CSV table of C-alpha atoms in Angstrom, one decimal:
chain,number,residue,atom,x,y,z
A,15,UNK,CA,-160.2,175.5,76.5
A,16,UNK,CA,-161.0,178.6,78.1
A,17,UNK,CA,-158.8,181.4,79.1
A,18,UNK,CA,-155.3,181.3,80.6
A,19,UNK,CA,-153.2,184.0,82.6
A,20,UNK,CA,-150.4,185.6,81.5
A,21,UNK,CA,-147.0,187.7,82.8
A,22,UNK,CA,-148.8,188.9,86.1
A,23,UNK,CA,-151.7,190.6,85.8
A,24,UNK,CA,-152.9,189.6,82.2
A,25,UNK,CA,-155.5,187.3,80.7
A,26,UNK,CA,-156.0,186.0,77.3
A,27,UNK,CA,-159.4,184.7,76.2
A,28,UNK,CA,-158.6,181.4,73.6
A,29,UNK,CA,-162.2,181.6,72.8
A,30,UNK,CA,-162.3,185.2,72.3
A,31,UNK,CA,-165.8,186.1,73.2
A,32,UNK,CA,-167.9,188.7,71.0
A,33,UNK,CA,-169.1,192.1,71.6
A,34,UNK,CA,-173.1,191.5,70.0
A,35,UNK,CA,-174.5,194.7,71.1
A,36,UNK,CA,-174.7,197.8,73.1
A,37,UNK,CA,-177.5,200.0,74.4
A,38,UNK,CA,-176.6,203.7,75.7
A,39,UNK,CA,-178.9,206.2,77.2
A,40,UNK,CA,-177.8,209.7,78.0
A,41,UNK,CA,-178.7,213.1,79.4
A,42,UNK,CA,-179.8,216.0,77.1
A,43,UNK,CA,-176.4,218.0,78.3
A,44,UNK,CA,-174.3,215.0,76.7
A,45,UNK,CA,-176.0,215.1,73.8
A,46,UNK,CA,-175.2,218.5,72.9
A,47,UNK,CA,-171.8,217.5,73.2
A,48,UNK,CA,-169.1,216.0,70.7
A,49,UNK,CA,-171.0,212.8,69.9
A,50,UNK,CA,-174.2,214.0,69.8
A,51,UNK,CA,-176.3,211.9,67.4
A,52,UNK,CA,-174.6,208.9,68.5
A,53,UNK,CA,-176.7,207.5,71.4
A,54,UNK,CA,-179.9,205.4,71.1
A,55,UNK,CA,-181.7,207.2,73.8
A,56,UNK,CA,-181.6,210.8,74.9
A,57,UNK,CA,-183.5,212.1,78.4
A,58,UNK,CA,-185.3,214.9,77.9
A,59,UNK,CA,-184.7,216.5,81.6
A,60,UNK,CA,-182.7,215.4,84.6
A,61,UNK,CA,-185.7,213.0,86.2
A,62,UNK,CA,-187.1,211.6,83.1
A,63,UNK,CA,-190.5,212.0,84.9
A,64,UNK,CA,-189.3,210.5,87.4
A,65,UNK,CA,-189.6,211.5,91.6
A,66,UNK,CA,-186.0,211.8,91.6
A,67,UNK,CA,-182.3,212.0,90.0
A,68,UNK,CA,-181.8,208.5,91.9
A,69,UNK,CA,-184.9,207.0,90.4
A,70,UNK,CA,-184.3,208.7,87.1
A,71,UNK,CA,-180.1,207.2,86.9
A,72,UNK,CA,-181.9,203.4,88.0
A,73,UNK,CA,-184.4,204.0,84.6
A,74,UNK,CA,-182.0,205.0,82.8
A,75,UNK,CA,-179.5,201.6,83.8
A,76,UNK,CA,-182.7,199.5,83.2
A,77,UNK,CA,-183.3,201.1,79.3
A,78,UNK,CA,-179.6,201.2,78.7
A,79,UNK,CA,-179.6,196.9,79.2
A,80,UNK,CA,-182.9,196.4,77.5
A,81,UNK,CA,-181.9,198.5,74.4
A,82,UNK,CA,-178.6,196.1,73.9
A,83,UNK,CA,-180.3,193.0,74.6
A,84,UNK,CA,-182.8,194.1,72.2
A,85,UNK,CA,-180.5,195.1,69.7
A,86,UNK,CA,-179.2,191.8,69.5
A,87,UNK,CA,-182.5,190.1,69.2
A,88,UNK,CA,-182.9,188.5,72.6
A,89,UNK,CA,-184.8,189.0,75.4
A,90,UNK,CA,-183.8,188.5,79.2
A,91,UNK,CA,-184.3,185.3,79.6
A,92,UNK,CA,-181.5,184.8,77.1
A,93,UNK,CA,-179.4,186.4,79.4
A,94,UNK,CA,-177.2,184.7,81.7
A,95,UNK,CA,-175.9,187.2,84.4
A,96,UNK,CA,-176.5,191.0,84.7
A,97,UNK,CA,-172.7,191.9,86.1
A,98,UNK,CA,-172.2,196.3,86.7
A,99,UNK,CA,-172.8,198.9,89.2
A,100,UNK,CA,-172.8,202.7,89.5
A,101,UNK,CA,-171.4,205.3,91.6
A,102,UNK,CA,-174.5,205.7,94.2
A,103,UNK,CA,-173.9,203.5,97.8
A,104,UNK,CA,-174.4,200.2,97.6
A,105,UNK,CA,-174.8,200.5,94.2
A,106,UNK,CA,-178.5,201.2,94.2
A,107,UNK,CA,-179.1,202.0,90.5
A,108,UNK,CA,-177.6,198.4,89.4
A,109,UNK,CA,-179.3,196.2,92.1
A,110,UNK,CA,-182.9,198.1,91.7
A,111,UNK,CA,-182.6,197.9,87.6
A,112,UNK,CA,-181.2,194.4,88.3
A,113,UNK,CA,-184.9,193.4,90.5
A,114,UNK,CA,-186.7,194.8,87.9
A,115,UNK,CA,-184.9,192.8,84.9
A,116,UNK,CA,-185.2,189.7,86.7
A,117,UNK,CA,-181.6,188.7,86.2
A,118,UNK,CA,-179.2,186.9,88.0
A,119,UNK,CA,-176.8,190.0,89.0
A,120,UNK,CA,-173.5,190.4,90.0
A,121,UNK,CA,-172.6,193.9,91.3
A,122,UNK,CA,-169.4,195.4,91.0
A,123,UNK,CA,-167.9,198.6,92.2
A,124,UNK,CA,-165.3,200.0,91.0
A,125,UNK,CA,-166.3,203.3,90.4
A,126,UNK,CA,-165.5,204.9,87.4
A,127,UNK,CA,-163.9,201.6,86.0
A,128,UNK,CA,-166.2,199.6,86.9
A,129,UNK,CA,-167.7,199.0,82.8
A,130,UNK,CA,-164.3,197.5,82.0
A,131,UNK,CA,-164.3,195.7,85.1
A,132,UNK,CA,-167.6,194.1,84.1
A,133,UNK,CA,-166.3,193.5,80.5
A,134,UNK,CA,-163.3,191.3,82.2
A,135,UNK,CA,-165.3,189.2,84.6
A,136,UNK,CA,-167.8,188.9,81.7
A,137,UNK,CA,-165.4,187.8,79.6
A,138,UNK,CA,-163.7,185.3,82.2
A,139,UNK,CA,-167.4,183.6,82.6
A,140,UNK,CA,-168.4,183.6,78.8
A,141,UNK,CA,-164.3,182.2,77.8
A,142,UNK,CA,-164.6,180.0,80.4
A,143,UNK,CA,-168.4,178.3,79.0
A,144,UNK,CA,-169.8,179.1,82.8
A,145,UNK,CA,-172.2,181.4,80.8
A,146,UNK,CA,-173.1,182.0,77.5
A,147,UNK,CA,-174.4,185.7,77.3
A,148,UNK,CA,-173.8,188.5,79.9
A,149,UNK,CA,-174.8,192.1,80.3
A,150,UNK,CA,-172.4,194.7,81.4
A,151,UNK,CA,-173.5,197.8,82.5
A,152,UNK,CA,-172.8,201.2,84.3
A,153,UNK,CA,-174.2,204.5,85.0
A,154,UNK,CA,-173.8,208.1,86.6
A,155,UNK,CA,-175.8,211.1,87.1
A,156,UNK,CA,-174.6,214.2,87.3
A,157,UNK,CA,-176.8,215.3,90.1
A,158,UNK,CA,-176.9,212.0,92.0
A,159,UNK,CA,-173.4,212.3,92.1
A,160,UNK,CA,-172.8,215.8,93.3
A,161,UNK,CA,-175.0,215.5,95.7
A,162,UNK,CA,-173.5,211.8,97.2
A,163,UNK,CA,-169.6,213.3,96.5
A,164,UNK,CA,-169.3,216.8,96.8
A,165,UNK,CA,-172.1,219.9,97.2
A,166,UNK,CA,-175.7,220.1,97.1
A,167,UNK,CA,-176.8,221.5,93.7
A,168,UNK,CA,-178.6,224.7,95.5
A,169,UNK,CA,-175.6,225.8,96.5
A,170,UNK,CA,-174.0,226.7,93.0
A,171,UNK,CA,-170.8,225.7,93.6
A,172,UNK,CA,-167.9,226.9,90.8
A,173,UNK,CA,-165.9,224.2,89.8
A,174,UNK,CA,-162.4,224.2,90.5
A,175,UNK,CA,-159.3,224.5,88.2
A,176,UNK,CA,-159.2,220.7,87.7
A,177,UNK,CA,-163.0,219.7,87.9
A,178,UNK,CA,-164.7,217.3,86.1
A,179,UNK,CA,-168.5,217.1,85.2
A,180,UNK,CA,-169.8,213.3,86.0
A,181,UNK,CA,-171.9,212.2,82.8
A,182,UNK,CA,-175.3,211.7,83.5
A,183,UNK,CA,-175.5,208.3,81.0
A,184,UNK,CA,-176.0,205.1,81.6
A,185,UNK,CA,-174.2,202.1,78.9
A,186,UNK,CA,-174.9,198.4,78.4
A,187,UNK,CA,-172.3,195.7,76.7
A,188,UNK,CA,-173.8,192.4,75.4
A,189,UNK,CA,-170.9,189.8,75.7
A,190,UNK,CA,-171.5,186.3,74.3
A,191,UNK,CA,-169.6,183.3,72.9
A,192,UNK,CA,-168.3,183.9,69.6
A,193,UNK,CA,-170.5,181.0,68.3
A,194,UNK,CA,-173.6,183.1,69.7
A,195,UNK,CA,-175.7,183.3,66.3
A,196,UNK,CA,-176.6,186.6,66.1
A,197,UNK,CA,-176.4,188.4,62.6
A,198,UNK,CA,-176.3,191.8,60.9
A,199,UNK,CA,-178.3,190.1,58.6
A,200,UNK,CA,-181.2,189.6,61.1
A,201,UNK,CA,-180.5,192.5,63.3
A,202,UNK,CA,-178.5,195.4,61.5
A,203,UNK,CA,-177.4,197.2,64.8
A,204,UNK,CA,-175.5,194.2,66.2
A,205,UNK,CA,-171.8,193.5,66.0
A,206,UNK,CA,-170.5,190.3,64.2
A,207,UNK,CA,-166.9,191.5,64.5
A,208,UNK,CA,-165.8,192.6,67.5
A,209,UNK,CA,-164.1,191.0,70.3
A,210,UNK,CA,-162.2,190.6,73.7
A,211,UNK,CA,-159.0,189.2,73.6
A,212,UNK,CA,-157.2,190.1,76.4
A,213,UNK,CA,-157.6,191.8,79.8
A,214,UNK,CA,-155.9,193.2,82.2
A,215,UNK,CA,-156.9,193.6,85.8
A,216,UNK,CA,-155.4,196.5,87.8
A,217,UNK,CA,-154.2,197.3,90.8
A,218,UNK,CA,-155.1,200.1,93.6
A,219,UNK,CA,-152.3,203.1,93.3
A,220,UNK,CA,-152.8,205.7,95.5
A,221,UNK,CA,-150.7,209.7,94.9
A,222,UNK,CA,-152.1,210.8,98.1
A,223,UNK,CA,-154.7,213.2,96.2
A,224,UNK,CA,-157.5,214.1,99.0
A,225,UNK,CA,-159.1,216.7,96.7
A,226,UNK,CA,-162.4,214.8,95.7
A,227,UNK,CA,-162.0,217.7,92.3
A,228,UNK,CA,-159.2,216.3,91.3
A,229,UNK,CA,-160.4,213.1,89.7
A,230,UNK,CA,-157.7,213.1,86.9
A,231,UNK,CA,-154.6,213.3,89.1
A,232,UNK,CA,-155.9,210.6,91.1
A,233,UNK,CA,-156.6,208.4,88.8
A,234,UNK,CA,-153.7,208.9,86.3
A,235,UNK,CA,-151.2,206.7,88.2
A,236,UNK,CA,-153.3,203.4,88.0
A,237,UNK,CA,-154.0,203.9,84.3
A,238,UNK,CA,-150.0,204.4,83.7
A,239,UNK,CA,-149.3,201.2,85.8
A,240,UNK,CA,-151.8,199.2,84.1
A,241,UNK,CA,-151.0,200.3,80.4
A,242,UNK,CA,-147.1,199.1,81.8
A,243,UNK,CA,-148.0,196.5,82.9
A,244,UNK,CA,-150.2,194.7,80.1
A,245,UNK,CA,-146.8,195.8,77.9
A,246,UNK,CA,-144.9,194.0,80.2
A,247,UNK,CA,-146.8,190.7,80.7
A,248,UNK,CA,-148.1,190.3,76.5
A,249,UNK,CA,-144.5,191.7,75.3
A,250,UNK,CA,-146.4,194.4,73.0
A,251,UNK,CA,-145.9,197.8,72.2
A,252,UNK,CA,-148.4,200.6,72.2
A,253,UNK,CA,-147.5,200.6,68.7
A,254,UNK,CA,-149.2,197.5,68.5
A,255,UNK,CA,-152.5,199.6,68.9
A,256,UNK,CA,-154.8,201.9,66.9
A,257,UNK,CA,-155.3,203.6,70.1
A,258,UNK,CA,-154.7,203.7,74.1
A,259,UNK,CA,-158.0,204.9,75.5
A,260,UNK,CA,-159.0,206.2,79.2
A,261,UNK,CA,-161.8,206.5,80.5
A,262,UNK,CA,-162.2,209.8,82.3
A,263,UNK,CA,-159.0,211.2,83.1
A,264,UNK,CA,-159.7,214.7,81.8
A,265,UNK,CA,-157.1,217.1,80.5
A,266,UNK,CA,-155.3,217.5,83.6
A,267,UNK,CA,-155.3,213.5,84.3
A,268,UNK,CA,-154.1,213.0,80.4
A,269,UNK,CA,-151.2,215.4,80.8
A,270,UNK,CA,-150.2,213.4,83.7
A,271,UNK,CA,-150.5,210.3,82.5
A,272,UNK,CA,-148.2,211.0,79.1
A,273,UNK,CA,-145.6,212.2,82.0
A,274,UNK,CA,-145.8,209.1,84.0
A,275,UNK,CA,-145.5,206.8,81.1
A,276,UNK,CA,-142.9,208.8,79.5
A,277,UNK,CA,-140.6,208.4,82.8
A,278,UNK,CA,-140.8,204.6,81.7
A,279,UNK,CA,-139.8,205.0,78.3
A,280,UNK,CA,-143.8,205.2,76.8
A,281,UNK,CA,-144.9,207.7,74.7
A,282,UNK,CA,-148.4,207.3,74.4
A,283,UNK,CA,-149.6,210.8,73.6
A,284,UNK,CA,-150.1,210.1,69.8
A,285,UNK,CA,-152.5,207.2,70.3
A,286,UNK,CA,-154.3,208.0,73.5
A,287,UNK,CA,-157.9,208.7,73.3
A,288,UNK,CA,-159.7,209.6,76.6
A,289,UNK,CA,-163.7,209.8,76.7
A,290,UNK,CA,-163.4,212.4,79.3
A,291,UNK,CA,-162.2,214.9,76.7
A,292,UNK,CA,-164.0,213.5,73.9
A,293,UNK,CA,-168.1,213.7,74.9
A,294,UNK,CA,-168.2,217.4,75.5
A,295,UNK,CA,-167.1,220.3,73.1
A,296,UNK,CA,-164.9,222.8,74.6
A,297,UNK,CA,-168.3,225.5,74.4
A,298,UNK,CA,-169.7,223.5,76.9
A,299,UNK,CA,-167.1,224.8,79.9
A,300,UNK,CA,-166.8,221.6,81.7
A,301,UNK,CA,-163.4,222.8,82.9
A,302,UNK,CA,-161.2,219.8,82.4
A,303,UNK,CA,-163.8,217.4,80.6
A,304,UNK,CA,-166.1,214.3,81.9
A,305,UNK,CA,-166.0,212.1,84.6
A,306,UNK,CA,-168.6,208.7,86.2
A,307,UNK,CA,-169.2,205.4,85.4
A,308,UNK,CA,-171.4,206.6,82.7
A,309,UNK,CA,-168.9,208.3,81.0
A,310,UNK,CA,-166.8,205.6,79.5
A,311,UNK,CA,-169.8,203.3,79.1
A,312,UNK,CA,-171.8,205.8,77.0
A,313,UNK,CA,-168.6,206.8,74.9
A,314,UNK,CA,-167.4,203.1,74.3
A,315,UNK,CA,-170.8,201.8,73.9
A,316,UNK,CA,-172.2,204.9,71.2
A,317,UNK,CA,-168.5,205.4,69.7
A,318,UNK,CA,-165.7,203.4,69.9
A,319,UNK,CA,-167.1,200.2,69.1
A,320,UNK,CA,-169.2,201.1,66.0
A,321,UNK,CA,-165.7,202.1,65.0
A,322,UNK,CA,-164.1,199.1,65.2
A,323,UNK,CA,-167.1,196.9,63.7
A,324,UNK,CA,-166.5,199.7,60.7
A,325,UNK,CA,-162.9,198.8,60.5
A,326,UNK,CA,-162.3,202.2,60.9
A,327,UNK,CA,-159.6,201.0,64.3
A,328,UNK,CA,-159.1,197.5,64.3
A,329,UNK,CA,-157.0,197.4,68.0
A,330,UNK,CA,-158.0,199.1,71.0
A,331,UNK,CA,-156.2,198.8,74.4
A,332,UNK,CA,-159.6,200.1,76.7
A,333,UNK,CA,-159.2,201.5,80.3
A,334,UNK,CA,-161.3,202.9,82.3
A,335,UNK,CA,-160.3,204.4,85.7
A,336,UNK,CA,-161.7,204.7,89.0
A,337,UNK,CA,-161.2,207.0,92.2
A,338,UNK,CA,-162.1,204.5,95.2
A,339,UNK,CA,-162.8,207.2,97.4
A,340,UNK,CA,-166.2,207.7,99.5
A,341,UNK,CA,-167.9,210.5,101.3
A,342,UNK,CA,-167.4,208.8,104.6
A,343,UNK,CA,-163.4,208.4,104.0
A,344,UNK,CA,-162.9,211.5,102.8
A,345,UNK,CA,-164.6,213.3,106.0
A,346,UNK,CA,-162.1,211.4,107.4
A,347,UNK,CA,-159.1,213.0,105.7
A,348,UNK,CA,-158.4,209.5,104.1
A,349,UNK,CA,-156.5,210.0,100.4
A,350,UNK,CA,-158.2,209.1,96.9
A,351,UNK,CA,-156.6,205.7,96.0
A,352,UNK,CA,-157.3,205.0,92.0
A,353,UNK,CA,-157.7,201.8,90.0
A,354,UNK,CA,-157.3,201.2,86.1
A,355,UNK,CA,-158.5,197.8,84.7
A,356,UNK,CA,-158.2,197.0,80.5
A,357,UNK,CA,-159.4,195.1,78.0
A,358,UNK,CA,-158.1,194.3,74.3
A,359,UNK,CA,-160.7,195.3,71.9
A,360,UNK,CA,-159.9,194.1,68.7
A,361,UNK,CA,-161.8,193.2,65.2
A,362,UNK,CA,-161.7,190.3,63.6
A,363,UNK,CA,-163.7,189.6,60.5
C-alpha cells in the first residue's frame, strides 16, 4: 500500500489520490486577462477593503481555501492539514489564513513552486492513509511583492526587458483519497476524475542570475532538470503527455528552457504550456508575462484542471518553478538559485 519511490527523484502514488476541488480568487488586473471568466472570485481593488495589500493577499488565501473546500461539500473540520505558503517572510499570508481556518498547517516555502510542492507532500500524506483530505494552497500580490522584492510602488519604476508582473491571486487544491465520496451528482463543481499519479521533487540549480528581474532565466534551469529527470527515472517521453506545463517562466524563461532541454535531446516546445504567458493578453504589456505563487495556483486551479475533468487533456506533466532568492541575500550580492518540483496530472474516468 501507499506510494513507492522511483529512479531518483520520482514518486508514484499506488493509490492515486483525487483532485475533489479547487477554489481561486484573483485581482481585477487578472481578470481582464486571457482567462477572464474563469475564476470563482474576483477583487474588486488591490485591498479588498482591507488596511493593507498584506491583509488583503491573507483574505484572499483564506477565501481561496474555503471556496474549494466548499466546492466539495465539506467544511474545515473535514479537513485534515492545511499544507502552502506565499511569497511574503515567514510566510505570513498562509500562517494568518491558517489561525483563522483553524487547521492543522504545514507551511511550505518554495516560492513560486511552492503549489506543486504542496500538491506532492499532499499527495505523499493522503497515498500514504496518514490523512484523508488536505488543502493546498498559495498566493501573491502584486504589490506585497514589489514592495518585499524590488521598489516601492511610488516610485514608478519601468520594468525591465525581461520583467515579470507577480499575480495578485491566491489558489486552493482539495486532495483526498480516491475513495473520498464526493459526487458531481451532489456537488456539480467538483472533480470525480482527476488525479495525482506521480511526482517529482526537484532540486536547487542555480545560473548565477543576481538580477531579481530576471525571474525566467533563473528559474529555467531547474524546470529543464526536473522535466529530465522525471523522463529519466519513469522511462517516459514527453510524448507521453498532452502537455509540459511551467509555472511562470515567462517568454524569456520559455525560450530558455526549449534550449536547455534541446541540448539533451528534448524538444518540448510543441507541448509546453506556461501560465506565465497564458493569464495575461499581450494588450496588457506585462513585458515577458506573470510571475508569484499565485500565478500557477490561480491558472491550474481555474484552467487546467477543468480541462482535464472535460477530457479535453487527459495527461499533464505540472511544474511550477521557484527563485529561492530573498531581499536580505540579494543586498548581499548572493545569486538567484531556482527550484522546479512536478506532479502527474492525469484523468482517469
Amino acid at each position: 500500500m501507499g506510494h513507492r519511490k522511483i529512479g531518483k527523484q520520482t514518486i508514484t502514488f499506488t493509490n492515486s489520490p483525487r483532485v475533489v476541488a479547487a477554489g481561486t480568487v484573483v485581482g481585477h488586473f487578472e481578470e481582464q486577462g486571457a482567462l477572464s471568466g474563469h475564476f470563482d472570485k474576483v477583487i474588486t481593488d488591490d485591498k479588498w477593503g482591507e488596511k493593507s495589500f498584506e491583509l488583503c493577499e491573507r483574505k484572499m488565501y483564506e477565501n481561496a481555501v474555503c471556496i474549494a473546500i466548499e466546492k466539495a461539500g465539506k467544511t474545515t473540520q473535514d479537513v485534515d492539514v492545511l499544507l502552502g505558503g506565499d511569497l511574503l517572510n515567514q510566510i505570513i499570508s498562509a500562517g494568518y489564513a491558517a489561525r483563522s481556518l483553524e487547521l492543522p498547517f504545514l507551511g511550505l516555502y518554495g516560492a513560486c513552486s511552492t503549489i506543486i510542492e504542496a500538491s506532492l507532500v499532499g499527495s505523499i500524506l493522503v497515498d500514504s492513509e496518514c490523512a484523508n483530505s488536505v488543502a493546498c494552497a498559495a498566493s501573491s500580490h502584486f504589490s506585497t511583492a514589489e514592495r518585499q522584492f524590488r521598489m516601492p510602488l511610488e516610485l514608478g519604476t519601468q520594468p525591465t526587458p525581461t520583467a515579470q508582473r507577480t499575480v495578485t491571486g491566491a489558489g486552493c487544491l482539495l486532495i483526498s483519497k480516491d475513495s473520498d465520496n464526493t459526487s458531481k451528482a451532489t456537488q456539480p463543481e467538483c472533480f470525480e476524475n482527476v488525479y495525482i499519479t506521480q511526482a517529482t521533487i526537484g532540486r536547487v540549480v542555480d545560473l548565477g542570475i543576481t538580477d531579481g528581474n530576471n525571474m525566467g532565466a533563473a528559474m529555467a534551469p531547474a524546470a529543464a532538470d526536473t522535466l529530465l529527470m522525471h523522463l529519466e527515472d519513469t522511462g517516459h517521453s514527453v510524448n507521453d503527455y498532452d502537455l509540459i506545463v511551467t509555472g511562470d517562466l515567462g517568454t524569456f524563461g520559455s525560450k530558455m528552457f526549449y534550449m536547455l532541454c534541446e541540448e539533451k535531446g528534448v524538444s518540448v516546445a510543441d507541448l509546453h504550456l506556461d501560465c506565465g504567458t497564458t493569464i495575461y493578453l499581450p494588450s496588457q504589456k506585462v513585458v515577458c508575462g506573470a510571475s508569484g505563487c499565485g500565478c500557477a495556483s490561480v491558472v491550474l486551479g481555474s484552467y487546467l484542471l477543468k480541462r482535464i475533468e472535460a477530457g479535453d487533456i487527459k495527461k499533464i506533466f505540472m511544474m511550477a518553478t521557484g527563485a529561492l532568492m530573498s531581499p536580505v541575500a540579494g543586498l548581499q550580492g548572493e545569486t538567484i538559485p531556482g527550484i522546479a518540483h512536478g506532479i502527474v496530472l492525469e484523468r482517469r474516468a
